[in-house]
């Protein structure tokens, strides 16, 4: 493929979180003299690829003394013949400044949609608390010392969070367009099976006749207020507008504005936003997406009555969710289309609850089957990528 007929397009994304905030729901950690190996899945193929690494929230420069990319077989195991040294401006090592992100030199390697790769990083010195993602594609692994070329890891520590990896781009044909799934745990795929790629955006992506979807969800994220990750409007530039190839944005946000203020894990007083504040936030989001020339597809807020999370389910929050959904399904909402997620997974007899067969077990998140029900409910005319 000639360079002039191809463009760099995002094929994998991981939205990242600041570990130095008071409100945390996920394990915080650092690494020192360890090799970290993290699986990822390619959403769409290309003739070459490049890796994005971030020290966005680090307190000190991040030294990476080696980075390798390989095809995965299973767990931490790689195909040794595919193991490739990543380079950064020609060098095999890189130091990422505080608040910075780096992009590797292109790797001339053809990849296909659905292919699993493994990124291995050797971190020689104490990293401090890492810039991390809450729900990575699959379990990662850490072992002592420099084991970048190991065919597999023995007695490795398993990692349930992702670290430093923020994306992969591929060199794809000119005209390729993608959607960014943007929002909270219903986007990120919390409670779906690790390594199965069964979040609803991933399952929806497999239905698309062209293009693909990358995931910029953060579990616990909110529309209006920082908490787990910066609030959605603050994330918009970095996590959507700067993503190469984006033409459509699929959004689910607002549940944590309703429920998280009442949970025991949140340190601030449990004060709900009012409807006008949320409507103004949604309108600002739609306006900014439209100003960038993007198609904005919103979603109704999913049901969560009876959730196991203490304080999340309140009469006031439920009443506000109902009003938000009515507004989103009404004539005054500012988006190009609205996906009725609530209808796709609600219990017909108790519509404030997730249907039993779709419930992950916590009353707030869907399982793989529930994510499929949402993906199957999408009218694909909402996502005409590349038209």
mmCIF file of C-alpha atoms in Angstrom:
data_model
loop_
_atom_site.group_PDB
_atom_site.id
_atom_site.type_symbol
_atom_site.label_atom_id
_atom_site.label_comp_id
_atom_site.label_asym_id
_atom_site.label_seq_id
_atom_site.Cartn_x
_atom_site.Cartn_y
_atom_site.Cartn_z
ATOM 1 C CA UNK A 1 0.000 0.000 0.000
ATOM 2 C CA UNK A 2 1.494 3.308 -1.027
ATOM 3 C CA UNK A 3 1.948 5.762 1.818
ATOM 4 C CA UNK A 4 0.002 8.378 -0.115
ATOM 5 C CA UNK A 5 -3.058 6.091 -0.219
ATOM 6 C CA UNK A 6 -2.992 5.193 3.477
ATOM 7 C CA UNK A 7 -3.503 6.973 6.786
ATOM 8 C CA UNK A 8 -2.758 6.226 10.405
ATOM 9 C CA UNK A 9 -6.016 5.121 12.075
ATOM 10 C CA UNK A 10 -6.610 4.135 15.711
ATOM 11 C CA UNK A 11 -7.179 0.393 16.098
ATOM 12 C CA UNK A 12 -6.909 0.050 19.882
ATOM 13 C CA UNK A 13 -7.399 2.542 22.685
ATOM 14 C CA UNK A 14 -7.240 2.480 26.502
ATOM 15 C CA UNK A 15 -8.428 5.582 28.348
ATOM 16 C CA UNK A 16 -6.240 6.237 31.376
ATOM 17 C CA UNK A 17 -6.777 7.356 34.960
ATOM 18 C CA UNK A 18 -4.834 9.485 37.425
ATOM 19 C CA UNK A 19 -3.704 7.274 40.349
ATOM 20 C CA UNK A 20 -3.060 10.274 42.580
ATOM 21 C CA UNK A 21 -6.724 11.060 43.249
ATOM 22 C CA UNK A 22 -8.451 10.327 46.548
ATOM 23 C CA UNK A 23 -11.304 8.378 44.964
ATOM 24 C CA UNK A 24 -10.131 4.954 43.755
ATOM 25 C CA UNK A 25 -12.000 1.759 42.929
ATOM 26 C CA UNK A 26 -9.099 -0.121 41.341
ATOM 27 C CA UNK A 27 -5.677 -1.361 42.424
ATOM 28 C CA UNK A 28 -2.949 1.289 42.327
ATOM 29 C CA UNK A 29 0.624 0.173 41.869
ATOM 30 C CA UNK A 30 4.042 0.773 40.404
ATOM 31 C CA UNK A 31 6.863 -1.379 39.031
ATOM 32 C CA UNK A 32 10.626 -1.606 39.613
ATOM 33 C CA UNK A 33 13.079 -3.903 37.771
ATOM 34 C CA UNK A 34 10.152 -5.790 36.251
ATOM 35 C CA UNK A 35 8.914 -6.821 32.845
ATOM 36 C CA UNK A 36 5.240 -6.127 32.252
ATOM 37 C CA UNK A 37 3.456 -8.021 29.487
ATOM 38 C CA UNK A 38 0.010 -6.823 28.348
ATOM 39 C CA UNK A 39 -2.255 -8.416 25.729
ATOM 40 C CA UNK A 40 -4.277 -6.324 23.299
ATOM 41 C CA UNK A 41 -6.609 -6.967 20.382
ATOM 42 C CA UNK A 42 -6.587 -5.233 17.021
ATOM 43 C CA UNK A 43 -9.999 -3.850 16.042
ATOM 44 C CA UNK A 44 -9.099 -3.211 12.394
ATOM 45 C CA UNK A 45 -6.191 -4.206 10.213
ATOM 46 C CA UNK A 46 -3.441 -2.400 8.354
ATOM 47 C CA UNK A 47 -0.067 -2.716 6.671
ATOM 48 C CA UNK A 48 1.946 -1.339 9.608
ATOM 49 C CA UNK A 49 1.379 -0.286 13.198
ATOM 50 C CA UNK A 50 2.684 1.957 15.943
ATOM 51 C CA UNK A 51 2.261 1.895 19.744
ATOM 52 C CA UNK A 52 1.318 4.757 22.060
ATOM 53 C CA UNK A 53 2.693 4.866 25.625
ATOM 54 C CA UNK A 54 1.803 7.423 28.286
ATOM 55 C CA UNK A 55 3.237 8.943 31.442
ATOM 56 C CA UNK A 56 0.340 11.383 31.572
ATOM 57 C CA UNK A 57 -0.142 11.208 35.344
ATOM 58 C CA UNK A 58 3.361 10.205 36.428
ATOM 59 C CA UNK A 59 5.224 12.251 39.009
ATOM 60 C CA UNK A 60 8.671 11.404 37.597
ATOM 61 C CA UNK A 61 10.041 10.701 34.099
ATOM 62 C CA UNK A 62 9.275 7.112 33.065
ATOM 63 C CA UNK A 63 12.248 5.107 31.842
ATOM 64 C CA UNK A 64 11.451 2.196 29.528
ATOM 65 C CA UNK A 65 14.621 0.175 28.966
ATOM 66 C CA UNK A 66 13.075 -2.032 26.313
ATOM 67 C CA UNK A 67 9.757 -2.576 24.566
ATOM 68 C CA UNK A 68 8.772 -5.571 22.442
ATOM 69 C CA UNK A 69 5.691 -6.469 20.437
ATOM 70 C CA UNK A 70 4.739 -10.021 19.505
ATOM 71 C CA UNK A 71 1.812 -12.165 18.457
ATOM 72 C CA UNK A 72 0.087 -13.906 21.357
ATOM 73 C CA UNK A 73 -0.711 -17.585 21.717
ATOM 74 C CA UNK A 74 -2.340 -17.734 25.161
ATOM 75 C CA UNK A 75 -1.956 -16.116 28.600
ATOM 76 C CA UNK A 76 1.571 -14.615 28.700
ATOM 77 C CA UNK A 77 2.905 -16.784 25.867
ATOM 78 C CA UNK A 78 4.072 -15.311 22.561
ATOM 79 C CA UNK A 79 5.126 -16.577 19.146
ATOM 80 C CA UNK A 80 8.920 -16.107 19.487
ATOM 81 C CA UNK A 81 9.494 -15.666 15.764
ATOM 82 C CA UNK A 82 7.127 -12.686 15.778
ATOM 83 C CA UNK A 83 8.903 -10.872 18.622
ATOM 84 C CA UNK A 84 9.828 -7.363 17.441
ATOM 85 C CA UNK A 85 11.860 -4.678 19.178
ATOM 86 C CA UNK A 86 10.003 -1.373 19.304
ATOM 87 C CA UNK A 87 12.022 1.736 18.616
ATOM 88 C CA UNK A 88 11.440 5.360 19.476
ATOM 89 C CA UNK A 89 13.195 7.845 17.183
ATOM 90 C CA UNK A 90 15.478 4.952 16.276
ATOM 91 C CA UNK A 91 16.403 4.016 19.854
ATOM 92 C CA UNK A 92 15.484 0.831 21.712
ATOM 93 C CA UNK A 93 14.885 2.723 24.940
ATOM 94 C CA UNK A 94 12.835 5.778 25.764
ATOM 95 C CA UNK A 95 12.248 8.099 28.686
ATOM 96 C CA UNK A 96 8.770 9.628 28.775
ATOM 97 C CA UNK A 97 8.579 12.996 30.471
ATOM 98 C CA UNK A 98 6.042 13.863 33.156
ATOM 99 C CA UNK A 99 2.678 14.378 31.491
ATOM 100 C CA UNK A 100 3.919 13.198 28.095
ATOM 101 C CA UNK A 101 2.997 10.484 25.614
ATOM 102 C CA UNK A 102 5.256 8.868 23.020
ATOM 103 C CA UNK A 103 4.557 7.049 19.783
ATOM 104 C CA UNK A 104 6.826 4.271 18.602
ATOM 105 C CA UNK A 105 8.444 4.194 15.210
ATOM 106 C CA UNK A 106 6.276 2.329 12.678
ATOM 107 C CA UNK A 107 6.535 -1.450 12.671
ATOM 108 C CA UNK A 108 6.247 -2.790 9.129
ATOM 109 C CA UNK A 109 4.001 -5.685 10.056
ATOM 110 C CA UNK A 110 0.622 -6.486 8.570
ATOM 111 C CA UNK A 111 -2.123 -7.081 11.145
ATOM 112 C CA UNK A 112 -5.747 -8.137 10.803
ATOM 113 C CA UNK A 113 -8.930 -7.385 12.715
ATOM 114 C CA UNK A 114 -9.283 -9.573 15.786
ATOM 115 C CA UNK A 115 -5.606 -10.435 16.011
ATOM 116 C CA UNK A 116 -4.114 -10.647 19.502
ATOM 117 C CA UNK A 117 -0.753 -9.026 20.208
ATOM 118 C CA UNK A 118 1.334 -8.697 23.357
ATOM 119 C CA UNK A 119 3.261 -5.607 24.443
ATOM 120 C CA UNK A 120 6.193 -6.233 26.798
ATOM 121 C CA UNK A 121 7.902 -3.383 28.664
ATOM 122 C CA UNK A 122 11.020 -3.595 30.833
ATOM 123 C CA UNK A 123 10.864 -1.019 33.634
ATOM 124 C CA UNK A 124 14.283 -0.894 35.344
ATOM 125 C CA UNK A 125 13.540 1.696 38.044
ATOM 126 C CA UNK A 126 10.693 2.488 40.404
ATOM 127 C CA UNK A 127 7.919 3.980 38.297
ATOM 128 C CA UNK A 128 5.848 5.295 41.181
ATOM 129 C CA UNK A 129 2.095 4.918 40.831
ATOM 130 C CA UNK A 130 1.344 4.323 37.172
ATOM 131 C CA UNK A 131 -0.895 5.974 34.628
ATOM 132 C CA UNK A 132 -3.413 3.137 34.330
ATOM 133 C CA UNK A 133 -6.603 1.853 32.719
ATOM 134 C CA UNK A 134 -9.311 0.198 34.799
ATOM 135 C CA UNK A 135 -10.468 -2.596 32.496
ATOM 136 C CA UNK A 136 -7.801 -3.673 29.997
ATOM 137 C CA UNK A 137 -8.539 -6.087 27.173
ATOM 138 C CA UNK A 138 -7.234 -9.017 29.242
ATOM 139 C CA UNK A 139 -5.209 -9.950 32.286
ATOM 140 C CA UNK A 140 -1.605 -8.720 32.154
ATOM 141 C CA UNK A 141 1.511 -10.183 33.730
ATOM 142 C CA UNK A 142 4.585 -8.948 35.607
ATOM 143 C CA UNK A 143 7.816 -10.800 36.397
ATOM 144 C CA UNK A 144 11.146 -9.772 37.963
ATOM 145 C CA UNK A 145 14.004 -8.507 35.834
ATOM 146 C CA UNK A 146 14.357 -8.172 32.090
ATOM 147 C CA UNK A 147 12.362 -10.990 30.492
ATOM 148 C CA UNK A 148 11.360 -9.187 27.316
ATOM 149 C CA UNK A 149 12.212 -12.137 25.066
ATOM 150 C CA UNK A 150 10.794 -14.914 27.277
ATOM 151 C CA UNK A 151 8.455 -17.172 25.269
ATOM 152 C CA UNK A 152 6.156 -17.192 28.308
ATOM 153 C CA UNK A 153 6.298 -16.134 31.934
ATOM 154 C CA UNK A 154 6.603 -18.518 34.878
ATOM 155 C CA UNK A 155 5.062 -17.690 38.269
ATOM 156 C CA UNK A 156 4.005 -14.296 36.977
ATOM 157 C CA UNK A 157 1.972 -11.797 38.960
ATOM 158 C CA UNK A 158 -1.381 -11.233 37.282
ATOM 159 C CA UNK A 159 -2.458 -7.651 36.613
ATOM 160 C CA UNK A 160 -6.147 -6.757 36.472
ATOM 161 C CA UNK A 161 -5.446 -3.169 35.416
ATOM 162 C CA UNK A 162 -3.581 -1.869 32.372
ATOM 163 C CA UNK A 163 -0.440 0.289 32.530
ATOM 164 C CA UNK A 164 1.108 2.920 30.231
ATOM 165 C CA UNK A 165 -0.440 1.564 27.003
ATOM 166 C CA UNK A 166 -2.921 4.056 25.563
ATOM 167 C CA UNK A 167 -3.247 2.948 21.985
ATOM 168 C CA UNK A 168 -2.246 1.287 18.758
ATOM 169 C CA UNK A 169 -2.592 2.843 15.306
ATOM 170 C CA UNK A 170 -2.512 1.016 11.978
ATOM 171 C CA UNK A 171 -1.676 2.215 8.503
ATOM 172 C CA UNK A 172 -5.046 1.679 6.820
ATOM 173 C CA UNK A 173 -6.448 2.519 3.377
ATOM 174 C CA UNK A 174 -7.360 6.129 2.744
ATOM 175 C CA UNK A 175 -11.011 6.720 3.588
ATOM 176 C CA UNK A 176 -11.077 4.294 6.518
ATOM 177 C CA UNK A 177 -13.246 5.718 9.306
ATOM 178 C CA UNK A 178 -13.897 4.529 12.837
ATOM 179 C CA UNK A 179 -16.174 5.185 15.797
ATOM 180 C CA UNK A 180 -15.026 5.963 19.314
ATOM 181 C CA UNK A 181 -17.106 4.451 22.109
ATOM 182 C CA UNK A 182 -16.914 7.039 24.875
ATOM 183 C CA UNK A 183 -18.221 6.944 28.411
ATOM 184 C CA UNK A 184 -18.378 4.794 31.524
ATOM 185 C CA UNK A 185 -18.333 1.120 32.570
ATOM 186 C CA UNK A 186 -21.154 0.208 30.175
ATOM 187 C CA UNK A 187 -18.806 1.292 27.383
ATOM 188 C CA UNK A 188 -15.587 -0.095 28.852
ATOM 189 C CA UNK A 189 -17.127 -3.527 29.377
ATOM 190 C CA UNK A 190 -16.786 -3.863 33.145
ATOM 191 C CA UNK A 191 -18.070 -7.337 34.172
ATOM 192 C CA UNK A 192 -17.786 -8.846 30.694
ATOM 193 C CA UNK A 193 -15.328 -11.726 30.306
ATOM 194 C CA UNK A 194 -11.648 -10.643 30.239
ATOM 195 C CA UNK A 195 -9.937 -11.533 26.987
ATOM 196 C CA UNK A 196 -13.185 -12.339 25.169
ATOM 197 C CA UNK A 197 -13.600 -8.846 23.684
ATOM 198 C CA UNK A 198 -17.281 -8.910 24.564
ATOM 199 C CA UNK A 199 -17.997 -5.346 25.628
ATOM 200 C CA UNK A 200 -20.995 -4.066 23.724
ATOM 201 C CA UNK A 201 -18.843 -1.763 21.515
ATOM 202 C CA UNK A 202 -16.630 -4.726 20.599
ATOM 203 C CA UNK A 203 -19.611 -6.937 19.770
ATOM 204 C CA UNK A 204 -21.190 -4.071 17.833
ATOM 205 C CA UNK A 205 -17.948 -3.544 15.930
ATOM 206 C CA UNK A 206 -18.126 -7.116 14.645
ATOM 207 C CA UNK A 207 -21.507 -6.279 13.069
ATOM 208 C CA UNK A 208 -20.227 -3.317 11.064
ATOM 209 C CA UNK A 209 -19.836 -3.788 7.318
ATOM 210 C CA UNK A 210 -16.884 -1.358 7.257
ATOM 211 C CA UNK A 211 -14.714 0.464 9.753
ATOM 212 C CA UNK A 212 -14.465 -0.459 13.420
ATOM 213 C CA UNK A 213 -14.857 0.845 16.970
ATOM 214 C CA UNK A 214 -12.211 1.721 19.552
ATOM 215 C CA UNK A 215 -13.072 1.916 23.226
ATOM 216 C CA UNK A 216 -12.442 4.994 25.389
ATOM 217 C CA UNK A 217 -14.637 4.024 28.336
ATOM 218 C CA UNK A 218 -13.626 4.507 31.957
ATOM 219 C CA UNK A 219 -15.535 2.580 34.611
ATOM 220 C CA UNK A 220 -16.878 5.012 37.202
ATOM 221 C CA UNK A 221 -16.558 8.009 34.869
ATOM 222 C CA UNK A 222 -19.026 10.895 35.067
ATOM 223 C CA UNK A 223 -20.296 13.586 32.732
ATOM 224 C CA UNK A 224 -19.913 16.598 34.981
ATOM 225 C CA UNK A 225 -17.509 15.846 37.826
ATOM 226 C CA UNK A 226 -14.047 14.316 38.135
ATOM 227 C CA UNK A 227 -13.749 11.082 40.088
ATOM 228 C CA UNK A 228 -12.577 7.936 38.365
ATOM 229 C CA UNK A 229 -10.856 9.732 35.520
ATOM 230 C CA UNK A 230 -11.414 13.305 34.514
ATOM 231 C CA UNK A 231 -15.064 14.029 33.743
ATOM 232 C CA UNK A 232 -16.214 13.270 30.220
ATOM 233 C CA UNK A 233 -16.192 16.832 28.911
ATOM 234 C CA UNK A 234 -12.608 17.276 30.145
ATOM 235 C CA UNK A 235 -11.574 14.056 28.376
ATOM 236 C CA UNK A 236 -13.147 14.949 25.061
ATOM 237 C CA UNK A 237 -10.163 16.468 23.253
ATOM 238 C CA UNK A 238 -7.617 13.807 24.152
ATOM 239 C CA UNK A 239 -9.860 10.738 24.101
ATOM 240 C CA UNK A 240 -12.027 11.548 21.073
ATOM 241 C CA UNK A 241 -11.094 14.580 18.998
ATOM 242 C CA UNK A 242 -7.401 13.638 18.828
ATOM 243 C CA UNK A 243 -8.088 10.025 17.821
ATOM 244 C CA UNK A 244 -6.999 9.534 14.192
ATOM 245 C CA UNK A 245 -9.763 8.377 11.876
ATOM 246 C CA UNK A 246 -12.759 9.106 14.099
ATOM 247 C CA UNK A 247 -15.983 10.072 12.333
ATOM 248 C CA UNK A 248 -18.647 8.823 14.788
ATOM 249 C CA UNK A 249 -18.891 8.819 18.585
ATOM 250 C CA UNK A 250 -21.075 6.430 20.602
ATOM 251 C CA UNK A 251 -21.770 7.696 24.131
ATOM 252 C CA UNK A 252 -23.115 6.235 27.374
ATOM 253 C CA UNK A 253 -22.580 8.545 30.344
ATOM 254 C CA UNK A 254 -24.494 9.793 33.357
ATOM 255 C CA UNK A 255 -25.171 6.764 35.561
ATOM 256 C CA UNK A 256 -22.282 7.613 37.853
ATOM 257 C CA UNK A 257 -23.483 11.213 38.125
ATOM 258 C CA UNK A 258 -26.636 9.668 39.617
ATOM 259 C CA UNK A 259 -25.268 6.760 41.647
ATOM 260 C CA UNK A 260 -21.672 7.400 42.639
ATOM 261 C CA UNK A 261 -22.450 10.426 44.853
ATOM 262 C CA UNK A 262 -24.265 8.068 47.229
ATOM 263 C CA UNK A 263 -21.776 5.227 47.436
ATOM 264 C CA UNK A 264 -19.651 4.618 50.515
ATOM 265 C CA UNK A 265 -16.453 4.755 48.469
ATOM 266 C CA UNK A 266 -16.929 8.346 47.406
ATOM 267 C CA UNK A 267 -15.652 10.966 49.871
ATOM 268 C CA UNK A 268 -17.764 13.930 48.860
ATOM 269 C CA UNK A 269 -21.309 14.667 50.132
ATOM 270 C CA UNK A 270 -23.945 12.728 48.155
ATOM 271 C CA UNK A 271 -25.382 15.607 46.172
ATOM 272 C CA UNK A 272 -27.114 14.800 42.881
ATOM 273 C CA UNK A 273 -26.849 17.143 39.910
ATOM 274 C CA UNK A 274 -30.174 18.458 38.704
ATOM 275 C CA UNK A 275 -31.723 17.769 35.313
ATOM 276 C CA UNK A 276 -30.801 21.189 33.926
ATOM 277 C CA UNK A 277 -27.121 20.631 34.753
ATOM 278 C CA UNK A 278 -27.081 17.243 33.028
ATOM 279 C CA UNK A 279 -28.973 18.507 29.982
ATOM 280 C CA UNK A 280 -26.511 21.391 29.681
ATOM 281 C CA UNK A 281 -23.629 18.930 29.895
ATOM 282 C CA UNK A 282 -25.071 16.701 27.188
ATOM 283 C CA UNK A 283 -25.731 19.748 24.991
ATOM 284 C CA UNK A 284 -22.147 20.948 25.395
ATOM 285 C CA UNK A 285 -20.902 17.484 24.486
ATOM 286 C CA UNK A 286 -23.057 17.341 21.354
ATOM 287 C CA UNK A 287 -22.075 20.870 20.316
ATOM 288 C CA UNK A 288 -18.363 20.162 20.602
ATOM 289 C CA UNK A 289 -18.649 16.911 18.645
ATOM 290 C CA UNK A 290 -20.665 18.588 15.912
ATOM 291 C CA UNK A 291 -18.213 21.501 15.753
ATOM 292 C CA UNK A 292 -15.505 18.921 15.023
ATOM 293 C CA UNK A 293 -17.619 17.466 12.206
ATOM 294 C CA UNK A 294 -18.409 14.225 14.042
ATOM 295 C CA UNK A 295 -21.637 12.230 14.240
ATOM 296 C CA UNK A 296 -22.786 11.945 17.866
ATOM 297 C CA UNK A 297 -24.850 8.918 18.943
ATOM 298 C CA UNK A 298 -26.041 9.005 22.563
ATOM 299 C CA UNK A 299 -27.594 6.224 24.637
ATOM 300 C CA UNK A 300 -30.249 6.077 27.309
ATOM 301 C CA UNK A 301 -28.988 5.260 30.792
ATOM 302 C CA UNK A 302 -29.148 1.592 31.675
ATOM 303 C CA UNK A 303 -31.227 0.226 34.564
ATOM 304 C CA UNK A 304 -29.662 -0.404 37.966
ATOM 305 C CA UNK A 305 -32.377 -0.847 40.582
ATOM 306 C CA UNK A 306 -31.308 -3.341 43.255
ATOM 307 C CA UNK A 307 -27.587 -2.944 42.619
ATOM 308 C CA UNK A 308 -25.314 -4.391 45.285
ATOM 309 C CA UNK A 309 -23.343 -1.147 45.523
ATOM 310 C CA UNK A 310 -24.421 0.545 48.754
ATOM 311 C CA UNK A 311 -25.991 3.939 48.261
ATOM 312 C CA UNK A 312 -25.983 3.873 44.465
ATOM 313 C CA UNK A 313 -29.677 3.097 44.054
ATOM 314 C CA UNK A 314 -31.787 5.927 45.456
ATOM 315 C CA UNK A 315 -35.339 7.107 44.689
ATOM 316 C CA UNK A 316 -33.978 10.504 43.645
ATOM 317 C CA UNK A 317 -31.425 8.956 41.308
ATOM 318 C CA UNK A 318 -33.993 6.642 39.755
ATOM 319 C CA UNK A 319 -36.415 9.521 39.183
ATOM 320 C CA UNK A 320 -33.673 11.563 37.542
ATOM 321 C CA UNK A 321 -32.633 8.650 35.312
ATOM 322 C CA UNK A 322 -36.238 8.373 34.108
ATOM 323 C CA UNK A 323 -36.348 12.090 33.291
ATOM 324 C CA UNK A 324 -32.994 11.983 31.478
ATOM 325 C CA UNK A 325 -34.077 9.027 29.374
ATOM 326 C CA UNK A 326 -37.365 10.690 28.493
ATOM 327 C CA UNK A 327 -35.436 13.757 27.358
ATOM 328 C CA UNK A 328 -32.935 11.687 25.351
ATOM 329 C CA UNK A 329 -35.801 9.931 23.563
ATOM 330 C CA UNK A 330 -37.682 13.170 22.976
ATOM 331 C CA UNK A 331 -37.527 15.793 20.211
ATOM 332 C CA UNK A 332 -35.306 18.298 22.011
ATOM 333 C CA UNK A 333 -32.180 16.173 22.497
ATOM 334 C CA UNK A 334 -29.179 17.470 20.504
ATOM 335 C CA UNK A 335 -27.640 14.231 19.220
ATOM 336 C CA UNK A 336 -27.768 12.738 15.733
ATOM 337 C CA UNK A 337 -29.281 9.494 17.034
ATOM 338 C CA UNK A 338 -30.048 7.810 20.353
ATOM 339 C CA UNK A 339 -29.602 4.134 21.186
ATOM 340 C CA UNK A 340 -32.135 2.923 23.751
ATOM 341 C CA UNK A 341 -29.815 0.821 25.900
ATOM 342 C CA UNK A 342 -32.322 0.789 28.757
ATOM 343 C CA UNK A 343 -34.977 -0.882 26.617
ATOM 344 C CA UNK A 344 -32.494 -3.426 25.267
ATOM 345 C CA UNK A 345 -31.624 -4.917 28.659
ATOM 346 C CA UNK A 346 -34.411 -3.959 31.082
ATOM 347 C CA UNK A 347 -36.567 -6.578 32.792
ATOM 348 C CA UNK A 348 -39.986 -6.225 31.106
ATOM 349 C CA UNK A 349 -41.778 -6.755 34.427
ATOM 350 C CA UNK A 350 -39.450 -4.476 36.420
ATOM 351 C CA UNK A 351 -37.947 -2.022 33.905
ATOM 352 C CA UNK A 352 -35.746 -0.310 36.486
ATOM 353 C CA UNK A 353 -33.786 -3.576 36.764
ATOM 354 C CA UNK A 354 -31.526 -5.446 34.352
ATOM 355 C CA UNK A 355 -33.070 -8.663 33.053
ATOM 356 C CA UNK A 356 -31.778 -11.608 35.070
ATOM 357 C CA UNK A 357 -30.166 -13.329 32.082
ATOM 358 C CA UNK A 358 -28.294 -10.122 31.235
ATOM 359 C CA UNK A 359 -27.222 -9.190 34.776
ATOM 360 C CA UNK A 360 -23.541 -9.667 35.623
ATOM 361 C CA UNK A 361 -24.578 -10.312 39.214
ATOM 362 C CA UNK A 362 -24.151 -6.816 40.637
ATOM 363 C CA UNK A 363 -27.375 -5.283 39.339
ATOM 364 C CA UNK A 364 -25.490 -2.429 37.683
ATOM 365 C CA UNK A 365 -23.557 -4.004 34.817
ATOM 366 C CA UNK A 366 -24.465 -6.380 32.025
ATOM 367 C CA UNK A 367 -22.720 -9.673 31.294
ATOM 368 C CA UNK A 368 -21.589 -10.848 27.852
ATOM 369 C CA UNK A 369 -25.154 -11.743 26.851
ATOM 370 C CA UNK A 370 -26.433 -8.344 27.945
ATOM 371 C CA UNK A 371 -23.674 -6.615 25.990
ATOM 372 C CA UNK A 372 -24.689 -8.648 22.933
ATOM 373 C CA UNK A 373 -28.318 -7.608 23.402
ATOM 374 C CA UNK A 374 -27.245 -3.956 23.317
ATOM 375 C CA UNK A 375 -25.028 -4.496 20.268
ATOM 376 C CA UNK A 376 -27.823 -6.308 18.459
ATOM 377 C CA UNK A 377 -30.269 -3.471 19.228
ATOM 378 C CA UNK A 378 -28.195 -0.899 17.329
ATOM 379 C CA UNK A 379 -29.578 0.224 13.995
ATOM 380 C CA UNK A 380 -26.435 0.140 11.873
ATOM 381 C CA UNK A 381 -27.610 3.187 9.960
ATOM 382 C CA UNK A 382 -26.473 5.129 13.054
ATOM 383 C CA UNK A 383 -22.870 4.160 12.251
ATOM 384 C CA UNK A 384 -22.270 4.528 8.529
ATOM 385 C CA UNK A 385 -18.498 4.534 8.796
ATOM 386 C CA UNK A 386 -16.658 5.570 5.679
ATOM 387 C CA UNK A 387 -19.784 6.596 3.740
#
